[in-house]
Tab-separated table of C-alpha atoms and ligand atoms in Angstrom:
chain	number	residue	atom	x	y	z
A	1	UNK	CA	192.783	-144.389	153.440
A	2	UNK	CA	189.286	-145.560	153.914
A	3	UNK	CA	187.277	-147.536	151.392
A	4	UNK	CA	184.664	-145.089	151.469
A	5	UNK	CA	184.004	-142.326	153.468
A	6	UNK	CA	180.742	-140.009	153.535
A	7	UNK	CA	181.277	-136.368	154.850
A	8	UNK	CA	178.170	-134.548	156.075
A	9	UNK	CA	176.011	-136.309	153.299
A	10	UNK	CA	172.561	-135.626	152.837
A	11	UNK	CA	169.216	-136.176	151.100
A	12	UNK	CA	166.244	-134.059	150.142
A	13	UNK	CA	163.380	-135.531	148.458
A	14	UNK	CA	161.643	-132.533	147.524
A	15	UNK	CA	161.353	-130.293	150.788
A	16	UNK	CA	161.592	-133.578	152.488
A	17	UNK	CA	164.797	-134.041	154.335
A	18	UNK	CA	165.387	-137.513	154.563
A	19	UNK	CA	169.252	-137.553	155.671
A	20	UNK	CA	170.780	-134.650	156.993
A	21	UNK	CA	175.092	-134.617	157.808
A	22	UNK	CA	176.083	-138.255	158.219
A	23	UNK	CA	179.786	-138.974	158.683
A	24	UNK	CA	181.755	-142.107	158.649
A	25	UNK	CA	184.325	-144.278	157.166
A	26	UNK	CA	184.209	-147.612	156.315
A	27	UNK	CA	187.606	-149.344	156.241
A	28	UNK	CA	189.328	-152.681	154.732
A	29	UNK	CA	188.124	-155.433	157.723
A	30	UNK	CA	186.141	-152.863	159.208
A	31	UNK	CA	182.396	-153.219	159.805
A	32	UNK	CA	180.200	-149.859	160.023
A	33	UNK	CA	176.569	-149.792	161.812
A	34	UNK	CA	174.186	-148.037	160.989
A	35	UNK	CA	171.267	-148.194	163.518
A	36	UNK	CA	168.303	-146.507	163.661
A	37	UNK	CA	164.139	-146.981	163.849
A	38	UNK	CA	161.899	-146.633	160.950
A	39	UNK	CA	162.471	-143.714	159.137
A	40	UNK	CA	165.319	-143.061	161.014
A	41	UNK	CA	166.977	-142.692	156.847
A	42	UNK	CA	168.691	-146.181	156.753
A	43	UNK	CA	167.195	-146.995	153.638
A	44	UNK	CA	168.086	-143.279	152.239
A	45	UNK	CA	171.556	-143.799	153.243
A	46	UNK	CA	171.628	-147.269	151.620
A	47	UNK	CA	170.667	-146.254	148.565
A	48	UNK	CA	173.030	-143.508	148.464
A	49	UNK	CA	175.811	-145.895	148.540
A	50	UNK	CA	174.426	-148.248	145.871
A	51	UNK	CA	174.284	-145.927	143.360
A	52	UNK	CA	170.566	-145.802	143.405
A	53	UNK	CA	169.995	-142.186	144.378
A	54	UNK	CA	172.265	-139.231	143.884
A	55	UNK	CA	172.862	-137.375	147.207
A	56	UNK	CA	171.895	-133.744	147.369
A	57	UNK	CA	174.369	-132.235	150.475
A	58	UNK	CA	177.832	-133.282	151.733
A	59	UNK	CA	180.690	-135.643	149.675
A	60	UNK	CA	181.047	-139.191	148.724
A	61	UNK	CA	184.741	-140.545	148.056
A	62	UNK	CA	185.421	-143.696	146.844
A	63	UNK	CA	189.216	-144.255	147.665
A	64	UNK	CA	189.954	-141.144	148.024
A	65	UNK	CA	187.883	-139.566	145.198
A	66	UNK	CA	184.769	-137.887	145.072
A	67	UNK	CA	181.955	-139.864	143.733
A	68	UNK	CA	178.256	-139.546	142.590
A	69	UNK	CA	177.098	-143.046	140.969
A	70	UNK	CA	174.632	-142.313	138.330
A	71	UNK	CA	173.527	-145.779	138.298
A	72	UNK	CA	173.833	-149.728	141.043
A	73	UNK	CA	175.893	-150.819	138.359
A	74	UNK	CA	178.365	-148.255	138.551
A	75	UNK	CA	178.561	-148.765	142.643
A	76	UNK	CA	179.082	-151.863	141.872
A	77	UNK	CA	181.791	-151.589	138.777
A	78	UNK	CA	183.679	-149.836	142.089
A	79	UNK	CA	183.673	-152.603	144.490
A	80	UNK	CA	180.521	-151.738	146.244
A	81	UNK	CA	177.316	-154.619	146.431
A	82	UNK	CA	174.646	-154.435	147.789
A	83	UNK	CA	172.623	-157.170	149.729
A	84	UNK	CA	168.756	-156.376	149.767
A	85	UNK	CA	166.854	-158.135	152.644
A	86	UNK	CA	164.343	-159.310	150.141
A	87	UNK	CA	166.777	-161.144	148.176
A	88	UNK	CA	167.260	-161.419	144.541
A	89	UNK	CA	167.093	-165.410	144.452
A	90	UNK	CA	165.233	-167.684	142.056
A	91	UNK	CA	163.559	-169.862	145.599
A	92	UNK	CA	162.953	-173.147	142.815
A	93	UNK	CA	166.358	-172.893	141.508
A	94	UNK	CA	169.441	-175.255	142.788
A	95	UNK	CA	172.198	-172.949	145.153
A	96	UNK	CA	175.080	-173.064	142.226
A	97	UNK	CA	172.129	-171.318	139.851
A	98	UNK	CA	171.747	-168.898	141.810
A	99	UNK	CA	174.911	-168.087	143.159
A	100	UNK	CA	176.242	-167.642	139.322
A	101	UNK	CA	172.576	-165.961	138.012
A	102	UNK	CA	173.367	-163.394	135.690
A	103	UNK	CA	177.016	-163.842	136.112
A	104	UNK	CA	179.416	-164.552	132.763
A	105	UNK	CA	179.729	-168.475	133.466
A	106	UNK	CA	176.316	-168.393	132.381
A	107	UNK	CA	177.129	-166.599	128.740
A	108	UNK	CA	179.454	-167.468	125.988
A	109	UNK	CA	182.189	-165.832	126.989
A	110	UNK	CA	185.130	-165.195	129.002
A	111	UNK	CA	187.286	-168.178	130.301
A	112	UNK	CA	184.645	-169.915	131.820
A	113	UNK	CA	181.958	-171.662	129.004
A	114	UNK	CA	178.472	-171.648	129.622
A	115	UNK	CA	176.940	-173.507	132.204
A	116	UNK	CA	180.529	-175.399	132.701
A	117	UNK	CA	178.084	-177.056	135.884
A	118	UNK	CA	180.617	-178.587	137.555
A	119	UNK	CA	182.785	-175.605	137.454
A	120	UNK	CA	179.797	-173.941	139.268
A	121	UNK	CA	178.829	-176.498	141.458
A	122	UNK	CA	182.012	-176.794	143.278
A	123	UNK	CA	182.876	-173.208	143.127
A	124	UNK	CA	179.550	-172.283	145.155
A	125	UNK	CA	180.664	-175.643	147.472
A	126	UNK	CA	184.249	-174.268	147.855
A	127	UNK	CA	183.322	-169.668	148.011
A	128	UNK	CA	180.501	-171.377	151.180
A	129	UNK	CA	182.835	-173.516	152.554
A	130	UNK	CA	185.666	-170.830	153.108
A	131	UNK	CA	183.179	-168.641	154.908
A	132	UNK	CA	182.123	-171.377	157.140
A	133	UNK	CA	179.006	-172.601	155.586
A	134	UNK	CA	179.390	-176.340	154.898
A	135	UNK	CA	176.182	-177.277	152.511
A	136	UNK	CA	175.961	-180.674	151.415
A	137	UNK	CA	174.233	-180.349	148.465
A	138	UNK	CA	174.567	-177.066	146.113
A	139	UNK	CA	172.109	-178.863	143.958
A	140	UNK	CA	168.913	-178.365	146.246
A	141	UNK	CA	166.570	-175.513	145.394
A	142	UNK	CA	167.879	-172.333	147.851
A	143	UNK	CA	164.694	-172.203	148.663
A	144	UNK	CA	165.091	-174.877	151.370
A	145	UNK	CA	167.695	-173.087	152.983
A	146	UNK	CA	167.117	-171.488	156.056
A	147	UNK	CA	167.115	-167.874	155.938
A	148	UNK	CA	170.579	-167.018	157.217
A	149	UNK	CA	172.011	-169.235	154.873
A	150	UNK	CA	170.115	-167.421	152.045
A	151	UNK	CA	171.824	-164.191	153.139
A	152	UNK	CA	175.095	-165.778	153.413
A	153	UNK	CA	174.927	-167.460	150.440
A	154	UNK	CA	173.883	-164.025	148.618
A	155	UNK	CA	177.056	-162.134	150.431
A	156	UNK	CA	179.626	-164.860	149.156
A	157	UNK	CA	177.971	-164.733	145.765
A	158	UNK	CA	178.835	-160.516	146.061
A	159	UNK	CA	182.543	-161.616	147.394
A	160	UNK	CA	183.038	-164.175	144.944
A	161	UNK	CA	182.151	-161.429	141.761
A	162	UNK	CA	184.455	-158.714	143.290
A	163	UNK	CA	183.289	-156.648	145.864
A	164	UNK	CA	185.161	-155.045	148.053
A	165	UNK	CA	182.456	-152.990	150.158
A	166	UNK	CA	178.863	-154.976	151.440
A	167	UNK	CA	176.344	-153.045	151.880
A	168	UNK	CA	173.898	-155.202	154.121
A	169	UNK	CA	170.810	-154.319	154.272
A	170	UNK	CA	168.962	-155.399	157.438
A	171	UNK	CA	170.349	-158.920	157.835
A	172	UNK	CA	169.131	-160.313	160.258
A	173	UNK	CA	165.788	-158.288	160.873
A	174	UNK	CA	163.388	-161.307	159.556
A	175	UNK	CA	165.702	-164.123	161.073
A	176	UNK	CA	164.859	-165.943	164.674
A	177	UNK	CA	168.323	-166.446	167.172
A	178	UNK	CA	169.883	-168.967	165.640
A	179	UNK	CA	169.441	-168.245	161.775
A	180	UNK	CA	170.954	-164.605	163.315
A	181	UNK	CA	173.760	-165.849	164.579
A	182	UNK	CA	174.938	-167.669	161.416
A	183	UNK	CA	174.768	-164.030	159.213
A	184	UNK	CA	176.661	-162.721	162.352
A	185	UNK	CA	179.411	-165.332	162.108
A	186	UNK	CA	179.557	-164.878	158.239
A	187	UNK	CA	179.823	-161.310	158.507
A	188	UNK	CA	182.788	-161.530	161.145
A	189	UNK	CA	184.576	-163.881	158.733
A	190	UNK	CA	184.100	-161.114	155.773
A	191	UNK	CA	186.089	-158.572	158.030
A	192	UNK	CA	188.598	-160.610	158.260
A	193	UNK	CA	188.512	-161.463	154.744
A	194	UNK	CA	189.423	-157.432	154.543
A	195	UNK	CA	186.004	-156.278	153.168
A	196	UNK	CA	184.512	-153.534	154.446
A	197	UNK	CA	181.032	-153.906	155.291
A	198	UNK	CA	177.933	-151.186	155.987
A	199	UNK	CA	176.004	-152.936	158.463
A	200	UNK	CA	172.439	-151.828	158.572
A	201	UNK	CA	170.300	-152.924	161.607
A	202	UNK	CA	167.479	-151.536	163.854
A	203	UNK	CA	169.180	-154.049	166.384
A	204	UNK	CA	172.308	-152.902	168.871
A	205	UNK	CA	172.671	-156.730	170.022
A	206	UNK	CA	173.725	-157.733	167.002
A	207	UNK	CA	175.911	-154.211	165.737
A	208	UNK	CA	178.297	-154.656	169.241
A	209	UNK	CA	179.251	-157.636	168.860
A	210	UNK	CA	180.454	-157.027	164.898
A	211	UNK	CA	180.833	-153.751	164.728
A	212	UNK	CA	184.248	-150.972	164.338
A	213	UNK	CA	182.107	-147.907	163.908
A	214	UNK	CA	178.637	-146.894	164.722
A	215	UNK	CA	176.552	-144.616	163.278
A	216	UNK	CA	173.171	-143.111	164.709
A	217	UNK	CA	170.312	-141.730	163.099
A	218	UNK	CA	167.520	-140.860	164.110
A	219	UNK	CA	164.516	-139.021	162.642
A	220	UNK	CA	166.905	-138.463	159.154
A	221	UNK	CA	170.060	-136.931	161.669
A	222	UNK	CA	173.426	-138.392	162.562
A	223	UNK	CA	173.405	-138.537	166.419
A	224	UNK	CA	177.276	-139.344	165.610
A	225	UNK	CA	179.820	-141.535	164.152
A	226	UNK	CA	181.038	-143.744	166.989
A	227	UNK	CA	183.946	-146.042	167.984
A	228	UNK	CA	183.589	-149.369	169.494
A	229	UNK	CA	184.699	-147.927	173.025
A	230	UNK	CA	182.619	-145.288	172.800
A	231	UNK	CA	179.633	-147.417	171.981
A	232	UNK	CA	180.751	-149.057	174.989
A	233	UNK	CA	181.145	-146.437	177.286
A	234	UNK	CA	178.077	-145.158	176.654
A	235	UNK	CA	176.548	-148.275	177.712
B	301	ADP	P1	164.438	-145.738	157.135
B	301	ADP	O1	164.934	-146.686	156.035
B	301	ADP	O2	165.846	-145.735	158.267
B	301	ADP	O3	163.178	-146.660	157.264
B	301	ADP	P2	164.131	-144.119	155.282
B	301	ADP	O4	165.450	-144.037	154.830
B	301	ADP	O5	163.579	-145.263	154.283
B	301	ADP	O6	164.035	-144.744	156.629
B	301	ADP	O7	163.128	-142.856	155.302
B	301	ADP	C1	163.432	-141.886	155.991
B	301	ADP	C2	162.616	-140.136	155.180
B	301	ADP	O8	162.742	-139.967	154.468
B	301	ADP	C3	161.433	-140.412	155.977
B	301	ADP	O9	160.595	-139.687	156.393
B	301	ADP	C4	160.802	-140.920	154.793
B	301	ADP	O10	159.629	-141.003	155.026
B	301	ADP	C5	161.636	-139.965	153.889
B	301	ADP	N1	161.587	-140.361	152.732
B	301	ADP	C6	162.367	-142.111	152.038
B	301	ADP	N2	162.244	-142.167	150.948
B	301	ADP	C7	161.249	-141.425	150.508
B	301	ADP	C8	161.041	-141.076	149.196
B	301	ADP	N3	161.366	-142.015	148.434
B	301	ADP	N4	160.132	-139.701	148.819
B	301	ADP	C9	159.938	-139.071	149.922
B	301	ADP	N5	159.874	-138.863	150.711
B	301	ADP	C10	161.143	-140.421	151.383
B	302	ADP	P1	162.958	-145.484	143.222
B	302	ADP	O1	163.977	-143.623	143.222
B	302	ADP	O2	163.938	-146.034	142.919
B	302	ADP	O3	161.884	-145.209	141.927
B	302	ADP	P2	161.766	-144.310	145.708
B	302	ADP	O4	161.829	-145.448	147.090
B	302	ADP	O5	162.432	-143.379	145.601
B	302	ADP	O6	161.949	-145.516	144.786
B	302	ADP	O7	160.347	-144.253	145.389
B	302	ADP	C1	160.143	-144.064	144.427
B	302	ADP	C2	158.837	-142.535	145.080
B	302	ADP	O8	157.457	-143.208	145.891
B	302	ADP	C3	159.156	-141.513	145.087
B	302	ADP	O9	160.024	-140.537	143.967
B	302	ADP	C4	158.305	-140.915	146.287
B	302	ADP	O10	157.569	-140.441	145.609
B	302	ADP	C5	157.795	-142.285	146.644
B	302	ADP	N1	158.298	-142.808	147.928
B	302	ADP	C6	159.094	-143.797	148.185
B	302	ADP	N2	159.379	-143.926	149.486
B	302	ADP	C7	158.681	-142.624	150.086
B	302	ADP	C8	158.548	-142.388	151.603
B	302	ADP	N3	159.272	-143.338	152.525
B	302	ADP	N4	157.735	-141.686	152.039
B	302	ADP	C9	157.043	-140.728	150.595
B	302	ADP	N5	157.211	-141.123	149.936
B	302	ADP	C10	157.492	-141.709	149.109
């Protein structure tokens, strides 16, 4: 059973049909790529999965159960974490502080005592290392990291805090070839670890090597949901 399934999903804003009849699945250890140009409906699709907007047609199933998220918090509680392109990081704060930003570890509750700095630094370093990013110094301001590394920190953070499904909003769009490579390798690692990944991109060259399924959007309509073999044959 897939972690997430969308069946003929769609969204209207008043008279505007932003998204219509999109179907796909997100399985554990699979990367579902959502491809489309500006205005194709990618953001609308993200907002539905992230719980920021409700859908107006079709069905969203999480663990096989029909679901309407009332808020982003509810999507997160269901294990669906979204990493937006403009990362919610504080550039001047250390990497480890950003990693734990807003978490229980920075409050005086739970098993971890308030500001257990050693624990937070070691965890940040270990989580990044497990995914192939070797940071010498987690004390450096996150703003000094490359764009690719910052994306990876945000993804690592979501994984550490229990995401089963990662929604990645154009994580390579603002990056050069080398930095995109860093992020694509990171996506492959997340997949190896059994996460379901929704990779939103307008770049087929980024999607193809890491993707298992491919949803092609055009002007809010789905052109279909293809497997890797199917898109390869179409080339
Ligand atoms: P993409 O992210 O692929 O660029 P969007 O999901 O942002 O596409 O937009 C799909 C279509 O829906 C566009 O025609 C856009 O103008 C329209 N749209 C998106 N959000 C809204 C909104 N909040 N109100 C009205 N129309 C919207
Ligand atoms: P939110 O629902 O999180 O407040 P939206 O992205 O829906 O944010 O934007 C808020 C408002 O801005 C929408 O209700 C819509 O009127 C307008 N809007 C946003 N994006 C678009 C768009 N692409 N085309 C037309 N109107 C838009």
